[in-house]
CSV table of C-alpha atoms in Angstrom, one decimal:
chain,number,residue,atom,x,y,z
A,222,MET,CA,86.7,89.7,103.2
A,223,ASN,CA,85.6,93.0,104.9
A,224,LEU,CA,85.6,93.9,108.5
A,225,GLN,CA,81.9,93.3,109.0
A,226,GLU,CA,82.3,89.7,107.7
A,227,ILE,CA,85.4,89.1,109.8
A,228,TYR,CA,83.7,90.2,113.0
A,229,SER,CA,80.5,88.4,112.2
A,230,ALA,CA,82.4,85.2,111.8
A,231,LEU,CA,84.4,85.8,115.0
A,232,ASP,CA,81.1,86.6,116.8
A,233,PHE,CA,79.7,83.2,115.8
A,234,THR,CA,82.8,81.2,116.7
A,235,HIS,CA,83.1,83.0,120.1
A,236,HIS,CA,79.5,83.1,121.2
A,237,ALA,CA,77.6,80.3,119.4
A,238,GLU,CA,78.0,76.6,118.9
A,239,LEU,CA,76.6,74.1,116.5
A,240,GLU,CA,76.8,70.5,117.6
A,241,GLU,CA,76.3,67.7,115.1
A,242,ASN,CA,74.8,64.3,116.1
A,243,GLY,CA,74.3,62.3,113.0
A,244,GLN,CA,71.6,64.1,111.1
A,245,GLN,CA,70.6,66.4,114.0
A,246,THR,CA,72.1,69.8,114.7
A,247,LYS,CA,71.8,71.7,118.0
A,248,LEU,CA,72.5,75.4,118.1
A,249,LEU,CA,73.6,77.0,121.4
A,250,ILE,CA,73.7,80.8,121.5
A,251,HIS,CA,75.8,82.2,124.3
A,252,GLU,CA,75.3,85.5,126.2
A,253,ASP,CA,76.9,88.5,124.3
A,254,TYR,CA,76.1,87.0,120.9
A,255,ALA,CA,75.9,89.7,118.1
A,256,LYS,CA,77.9,92.2,120.1
A,257,LEU,CA,81.2,91.5,118.3
A,258,THR,CA,79.6,92.8,115.1
A,259,SER,CA,79.7,96.3,116.7
A,260,PHE,CA,83.5,96.1,116.6
A,261,ALA,CA,83.4,96.5,112.8
A,262,ARG,CA,81.5,99.8,113.2
A,263,ILE,CA,83.8,101.1,115.9
A,264,GLU,CA,86.7,100.4,113.7
A,265,LYS,CA,85.0,102.4,111.0
A,266,MET,CA,84.3,105.2,113.5
A,267,VAL,CA,88.0,105.4,114.6
A,268,GLU,CA,89.0,105.6,110.9
A,269,GLU,CA,86.4,108.3,110.2
A,270,LEU,CA,87.5,110.4,113.2
A,271,GLN,CA,90.9,111.0,111.6
A,272,GLN,CA,89.2,112.7,108.7
A,273,SER,CA,86.5,114.7,110.5
A,274,SER,CA,86.3,117.2,113.4
A,275,GLU,CA,82.7,116.5,114.1
A,276,LEU,CA,81.3,115.1,117.4
A,277,ALA,CA,78.4,113.0,118.4
A,278,PHE,CA,76.0,115.3,120.4
A,279,ASN,CA,75.2,118.9,121.2
A,280,ILE,CA,73.3,119.5,124.4
A,281,ILE,CA,71.0,122.5,124.1
A,282,LEU,CA,68.7,124.4,126.6
A,283,THR,CA,65.1,124.7,125.4
A,284,LYS,CA,62.9,127.7,126.0
A,285,ARG,CA,61.2,125.8,128.8
A,286,GLY,CA,64.5,125.3,130.6
A,287,ASN,CA,64.9,121.7,129.7
A,288,PHE,CA,68.0,120.0,128.2
A,289,ALA,CA,67.5,118.5,124.7
A,290,LEU,CA,69.9,116.5,122.6
A,291,GLU,CA,70.9,117.4,119.1
A,292,LYS,CA,72.4,114.4,117.3
A,293,MET,CA,75.5,114.9,115.1
A,294,ALA,CA,77.4,112.7,112.8
A,295,PHE,CA,79.1,110.3,115.3
A,296,SER,CA,76.0,109.8,117.4
A,297,ARG,CA,75.2,106.8,115.2
A,298,TYR,CA,78.1,104.9,116.9
A,299,TYR,CA,76.9,105.4,120.5
A,300,CYS,CA,75.0,102.1,120.7
A,301,ASP,CA,77.9,100.3,119.2
A,302,ALA,CA,80.2,101.8,121.8
A,303,LYS,CA,77.9,100.5,124.5
A,304,ALA,CA,77.9,97.0,123.0
A,305,VAL,CA,81.7,96.9,122.7
A,306,LEU,CA,82.2,97.9,126.3
A,307,GLU,CA,80.0,95.1,127.4
A,308,VAL,CA,82.2,92.5,125.9
A,309,HIS,CA,85.6,94.1,126.5
A,310,ASP,CA,88.0,91.6,127.9
A,311,GLU,CA,91.6,92.4,128.9
A,312,GLY,CA,92.6,88.8,128.2
A,313,TYR,CA,92.5,89.5,124.4
A,314,PHE,CA,94.6,91.4,122.0
A,315,TYR,CA,92.6,93.7,119.7
A,316,SER,CA,93.3,95.4,116.4
A,317,PRO,CA,95.0,98.8,116.6
A,318,ARG,CA,91.8,100.8,116.0
A,319,MET,CA,89.9,98.8,118.7
A,320,GLN,CA,92.8,99.2,121.1
A,321,ALA,CA,92.8,103.0,120.4
A,322,PHE,CA,89.2,103.1,121.4
A,323,PHE,CA,89.8,101.3,124.7
A,324,ASP,CA,93.1,103.1,125.6
A,325,SER,CA,91.4,106.5,125.1
A,326,PHE,CA,89.2,105.9,128.2
A,327,SER,CA,92.3,106.6,130.4
A,328,SER,CA,92.2,110.2,129.4
A,329,LEU,CA,88.7,110.5,130.8
A,330,GLY,CA,89.9,108.8,134.1
A,331,ALA,CA,87.7,105.8,133.2
A,332,ASP,CA,88.4,102.1,132.9
A,333,PRO,CA,86.8,100.2,130.0
A,334,LYS,CA,86.5,97.1,132.2
A,335,THR,CA,84.0,98.8,134.4
A,336,PHE,CA,82.7,101.8,132.5
A,337,GLU,CA,79.2,101.7,131.2
A,338,LEU,CA,77.4,104.2,128.9
A,339,GLY,CA,74.0,105.3,130.0
A,340,LEU,CA,71.4,107.3,128.1
A,341,PRO,CA,73.1,110.4,126.6
A,342,LEU,CA,71.4,113.0,128.7
A,343,GLN,CA,71.9,111.0,132.0
A,344,ILE,CA,74.6,112.1,134.4
A,345,CYS,CA,77.4,109.7,135.0
A,346,PRO,CA,77.5,109.2,138.9
A,347,VAL,CA,81.4,108.9,138.8
A,348,SER,CA,82.4,111.9,136.8
A,349,GLY,CA,79.3,114.1,137.1
A,350,TRP,CA,79.2,114.6,133.4
A,351,ARG,CA,76.4,113.8,131.0
A,352,TYR,CA,77.1,110.7,129.0
A,353,ALA,CA,76.8,112.7,125.8
A,354,ASP,CA,79.6,115.0,126.9
A,355,LEU,CA,81.7,112.0,128.0
A,356,PHE,CA,81.3,110.4,124.6
A,357,ASN,CA,82.3,113.6,122.8
A,358,ALA,CA,85.4,113.8,125.0
A,359,LEU,CA,86.1,110.2,124.2
A,360,LEU,CA,86.0,111.0,120.5
A,361,GLU,CA,88.5,113.8,120.9
A,362,ALA,CA,90.7,111.5,122.9
A,363,ILE,CA,90.6,108.9,120.1
A,364,ARG,CA,91.6,111.6,117.6
A,365,ALA,CA,94.6,112.6,119.7
A,366,HIS,CA,95.6,109.0,120.2
A,367,CYS,CA,95.5,108.2,116.5
A,368,GLY,CA,97.7,111.1,115.7
A,369,THR,CA,100.6,109.6,117.6
A,370,SER,CA,103.6,107.9,115.9
A,371,LYS,CA,103.1,104.9,118.2
A,372,TYR,CA,99.6,104.3,116.9
A,373,ARG,CA,100.6,104.8,113.2
A,374,ALA,CA,103.5,102.3,113.7
A,375,ARG,CA,101.2,99.8,115.3
A,376,LEU,CA,98.7,100.2,112.4
A,377,ARG,CA,101.4,99.6,109.8
A,378,LYS,CA,102.5,96.5,111.7
A,379,HIS,CA,99.0,95.2,111.8
A,380,ARG,CA,98.5,95.7,108.1
A,381,ASN,CA,101.7,93.8,107.3
A,382,ASN,CA,100.8,91.0,109.7
A,383,CYS,CA,97.4,90.6,107.9
A,384,LYS,CA,99.0,90.6,104.5
A,385,ARG,CA,101.7,87.9,105.1
A,386,PRO,CA,99.4,85.0,106.1
A,387,GLU,CA,96.7,86.1,103.7
A,388,GLY,CA,99.3,85.8,100.9
A,389,ARG,CA,100.2,82.3,102.0
A,390,PHE,CA,96.6,81.1,102.2
A,391,LEU,CA,95.8,82.6,98.7
A,392,MET,CA,99.0,81.1,97.3
A,393,TRP,CA,97.9,77.7,98.7
A,394,GLU,CA,94.5,78.1,96.8
A,395,ALA,CA,96.3,78.9,93.6
A,396,GLU,CA,98.6,75.9,94.0
A,397,LEU,CA,95.7,73.6,94.6
A,398,PHE,CA,94.2,74.4,91.2
A,399,ARG,CA,97.5,74.2,89.5
A,400,SER,CA,98.0,70.7,90.8
A,401,ARG,CA,94.4,69.5,89.9
A,402,SER,CA,91.6,71.2,88.1
A,403,ARG,CA,88.8,69.9,90.3
A,404,HIS,CA,88.5,69.6,94.1
A,405,LEU,CA,85.8,68.5,96.6
A,406,MET,CA,86.3,71.2,99.3
A,407,VAL,CA,85.1,70.1,102.7
A,408,LEU,CA,84.9,72.5,105.7
A,409,VAL,CA,84.4,71.2,109.2
A,410,HIS,CA,84.6,73.1,112.4
A,411,LEU,CA,86.2,71.0,115.2
A,412,GLY,CA,85.6,71.7,118.9
A,413,TYR,CA,85.1,70.0,122.2
A,414,HIS,CA,82.2,69.2,124.6
A,415,ARG,CA,81.9,71.8,127.3
A,416,ARG,CA,82.8,69.3,130.0
A,417,HIS,CA,86.2,68.7,128.5
A,418,ARG,CA,87.2,72.3,127.5
A,419,ARG,CA,89.3,73.0,130.6
A,420,GLN,CA,91.5,70.1,129.7
A,421,VAL,CA,92.2,71.2,126.2
A,422,THR,CA,95.5,72.9,125.5
A,423,PRO,CA,97.1,74.1,122.3
A,424,ASP,CA,99.3,71.0,122.3
A,425,LEU,CA,96.4,68.7,122.7
A,426,ILE,CA,94.3,70.2,119.9
A,427,GLN,CA,97.3,70.0,117.6
A,428,THR,CA,97.8,66.4,118.6
A,429,HIS,CA,94.2,65.7,117.8
A,430,LEU,CA,94.5,67.4,114.4
A,431,ASP,CA,97.6,65.3,113.6
A,432,ARG,CA,95.5,62.2,114.3
A,433,MET,CA,93.0,63.5,111.7
A,434,LEU,CA,95.6,64.2,109.0
A,435,ASP,CA,98.3,61.6,109.6
A,436,ALA,CA,96.4,58.3,109.6
A,437,PRO,CA,96.7,57.3,106.0
A,438,SER,CA,95.6,53.7,106.7
A,439,HIS,CA,92.1,54.7,107.6
A,440,PRO,CA,89.8,54.4,104.5
A,441,LEU,CA,88.1,57.8,105.2
A,442,LEU,CA,91.3,59.7,105.7
A,443,THR,CA,93.0,58.3,102.5
A,444,GLY,CA,90.8,60.7,100.6
A,445,ILE,CA,92.4,63.8,102.1
A,446,ARG,CA,94.5,65.4,99.4
A,447,ASP,CA,95.4,68.8,100.9
A,448,TYR,CA,94.3,70.8,104.0
A,449,ALA,CA,94.4,74.1,105.7
A,450,TRP,CA,93.6,74.6,109.4
A,451,ARG,CA,93.3,77.5,111.8
A,452,ILE,CA,93.1,77.2,115.6
A,453,GLU,CA,91.1,79.9,117.6
A,454,GLU,CA,90.1,80.3,121.2
A,455,GLY,CA,86.6,81.7,121.7
A,456,ARG,CA,85.5,83.6,124.9
A,457,ARG,CA,82.6,81.1,125.4
A,458,THR,CA,83.6,78.2,123.1
A,459,GLY,CA,87.2,77.6,124.1
A,460,LEU,CA,89.9,76.2,121.8
A,461,HIS,CA,88.6,75.0,118.4
A,462,ALA,CA,89.8,74.5,114.8
A,463,HIS,CA,88.5,75.3,111.3
A,464,LEU,CA,89.6,72.5,109.0
A,465,LEU,CA,89.4,73.0,105.2
A,466,ILE,CA,90.1,69.9,103.2
A,467,SER,CA,90.6,69.1,99.5
A,468,TYR,CA,89.1,65.7,99.3
A,469,ASP,CA,89.4,63.0,96.5
A,470,THR,CA,86.7,63.8,93.9
A,471,HIS,CA,85.7,60.1,93.7
A,472,ARG,CA,83.3,61.3,96.4
A,473,ASN,CA,80.6,63.7,95.3
A,474,ASN,CA,78.7,64.6,98.5
A,475,GLY,CA,80.8,67.1,100.5
A,476,ILE,CA,78.1,67.2,103.2
A,477,ALA,CA,78.5,63.5,103.8
A,478,VAL,CA,82.3,63.6,103.8
A,479,ALA,CA,82.2,66.5,106.3
A,480,ARG,CA,79.9,64.5,108.6
A,481,GLU,CA,82.1,61.5,108.4
A,482,LEU,CA,85.2,63.5,109.2
A,483,GLY,CA,83.4,65.2,112.1
A,484,GLU,CA,82.3,61.9,113.5
A,485,TYR,CA,85.9,60.6,113.2
A,486,TRP,CA,87.1,63.7,115.1
A,487,LYS,CA,84.4,63.2,117.7
A,488,THR,CA,85.0,59.5,118.4
A,489,HIS,CA,88.5,58.6,117.4
A,490,ALA,CA,90.8,61.7,117.0
A,491,THR,CA,89.7,63.2,120.4
A,492,ASP,CA,88.9,59.9,122.2
A,493,GLY,CA,85.3,61.1,122.7
A,494,MET,CA,86.1,64.6,123.8
A,495,GLY,CA,85.1,66.4,120.6
A,496,ASN,CA,82.2,67.8,118.8
A,497,TYR,CA,81.9,69.4,115.4
A,498,TRP,CA,79.9,71.5,113.0
A,499,ASN,CA,79.4,70.6,109.3
A,500,GLY,CA,80.4,73.6,107.3
A,501,ASN,CA,79.3,72.0,104.0
A,502,ARG,CA,75.8,71.6,105.2
A,503,ASP,CA,75.7,75.2,106.4
A,504,GLY,CA,76.9,76.2,102.9
A,505,TRP,CA,74.2,74.2,101.3
A,506,ILE,CA,71.5,75.9,103.4
A,507,ARG,CA,72.8,79.3,102.4
A,508,ARG,CA,73.1,78.3,98.8
A,509,SER,CA,69.5,77.2,98.8
A,510,LYS,CA,68.5,80.7,99.7
A,511,ASP,CA,70.8,82.3,97.2
A,512,PRO,CA,71.4,79.9,94.3
A,513,GLY,CA,74.0,82.2,92.7
A,514,ALA,CA,76.2,82.3,95.8
A,515,GLY,CA,79.7,80.9,95.6
A,516,LEU,CA,80.3,79.6,99.0
A,517,GLY,CA,83.7,77.9,98.6
A,518,THR,CA,82.6,74.3,99.6
A,519,GLY,CA,81.6,71.3,97.6
A,520,LYS,CA,82.9,70.4,94.1
A,521,ILE,CA,84.8,73.3,92.6
A,522,ASP,CA,86.3,73.4,89.1
A,523,HIS,CA,89.2,75.5,88.1
A,524,ASP,CA,87.0,77.9,86.0
A,525,ASP,CA,84.2,78.3,88.6
A,526,LEU,CA,85.1,81.9,89.6
A,527,ALA,CA,82.1,82.3,91.9
A,528,ALA,CA,82.9,79.2,93.9
A,529,ARG,CA,86.6,80.1,94.0
A,530,THR,CA,85.8,83.6,95.2
A,531,GLY,CA,83.8,81.9,98.1
A,532,LEU,CA,86.8,79.6,98.8
A,533,ARG,CA,89.2,82.6,99.0
A,534,LYS,CA,86.8,84.3,101.4
A,535,ILE,CA,87.0,81.4,103.8
A,536,LEU,CA,90.8,81.4,103.4
A,537,ARG,CA,91.0,85.1,104.1
A,538,TYR,CA,89.1,84.7,107.3
A,539,MET,CA,91.4,81.9,108.4
A,540,ALA,CA,94.4,84.1,107.6
A,541,LYS,CA,93.2,87.3,109.3
A,542,ALA,CA,91.1,86.2,112.3
A,543,ASP,CA,93.8,86.3,115.0
A,544,GLN,CA,94.9,89.9,113.9
A,545,TYR,CA,91.5,91.2,115.2
A,546,LEU,CA,90.9,89.1,118.3
A,547,THR,CA,93.3,86.6,120.0
A,548,ARG,CA,94.0,85.4,123.5
A,549,LYS,CA,96.9,87.0,125.4
A,550,SER,CA,97.4,84.3,128.0
A,551,GLY,CA,99.1,80.9,127.6
A,552,PRO,CA,102.2,79.8,125.6
A,553,LYS,CA,102.6,80.7,122.0
A,554,TYR,CA,101.6,78.0,119.6
A,555,ARG,CA,101.3,77.4,115.9
A,556,SER,CA,97.9,78.7,115.0
A,557,PHE,CA,97.6,77.6,111.4
A,558,ALA,CA,99.0,75.1,108.9
A,559,LEU,CA,98.8,74.5,105.2
A,560,SER,CA,99.7,71.4,103.3
A,561,GLN,CA,102.0,71.5,100.2
A,562,PRO,CA,99.9,70.7,97.1
A,563,GLU,CA,101.8,68.4,94.7
A,564,GLU,CA,103.0,69.8,91.5
A,565,LYS,CA,101.1,68.7,88.4
A,566,LYS,CA,103.2,65.9,86.8
A,567,ILE,CA,101.7,65.7,83.4
A,568,GLN,CA,101.0,68.8,81.4
A,569,GLY,CA,97.7,68.5,79.6
A,570,ARG,CA,95.9,70.9,77.3
A,571,PRO,CA,95.9,74.5,78.4
A,572,ARG,CA,92.8,75.5,80.4
A,573,ARG,CA,90.5,78.0,79.1
A,574,GLY,CA,92.0,81.5,79.3
A,575,GLN,CA,95.6,80.2,79.4
A,576,ALA,CA,98.1,80.6,76.7
A,577,ALA,CA,99.4,77.4,75.0
């Protein structure tokens, strides 16, 4: 899963909500939607700055005595920088590259909490500089910041922190298909009604997840074979969870199972506090637009490489999301969990592509 996909998914979970009510879906778009996607481009900019000495703008004086703007390589990131500053929030941890971007403002005597970029040729009222010159100075400051040993150490730690959970999630997927050759994969996004969000704590959402996964007497929940979940906290959407389930294949319709699980969450697990979004239905809509897409939900066979690639993409997001954007405040809590798939007890014929 690339950075653009990670930040697009984070943007949706932080700034948009889908509420299911039976067969009806209501989409609510919050302010600042689509701005987190600019984070991926700023990450790319910070990486490129370490391999280039170019700047963004050159201000030239015309024959008529006017100032004109000559755009250079890094000018293409100016609008993304504006968007990123508009959603900067000190209550979150960011990736090393994004933090380098924000920290470099201190060398300009500016605070990313309050600083705004105007049109490049406009003069900043605080510094008296043109914004084009300020942006060039910011790029130089980022280069200097990224050359420090502290930054390099933080980047190494970030990469390791991404690899460890990703390895666990991908091992879980491999174990699933070693234990059984076919799965009904069900994805449901679990949240709370706005009026209840202030009451929701990490302990409470984990309690509600336990009610979903540890009630074997309920006929709906007896079909749950394995699961993976990830808790996130959105800027506008509060605490919520992404729940991926391997469901008993005696059921064929993953959309219906996701809806029933969502309704159980909404009514029983959360005592009426919850809402949900049916991830399988979203996948079906996208698949109808691209019939060849492997989206990682629905019935998946061991040899269906496209579907398993889509499933791994979901798992990579669940593994990496909190390494790019996560809340600072509040107590530490377990942010993800994986079931332990049972080992296959009877060895059948080798699958295609496997040695006997």
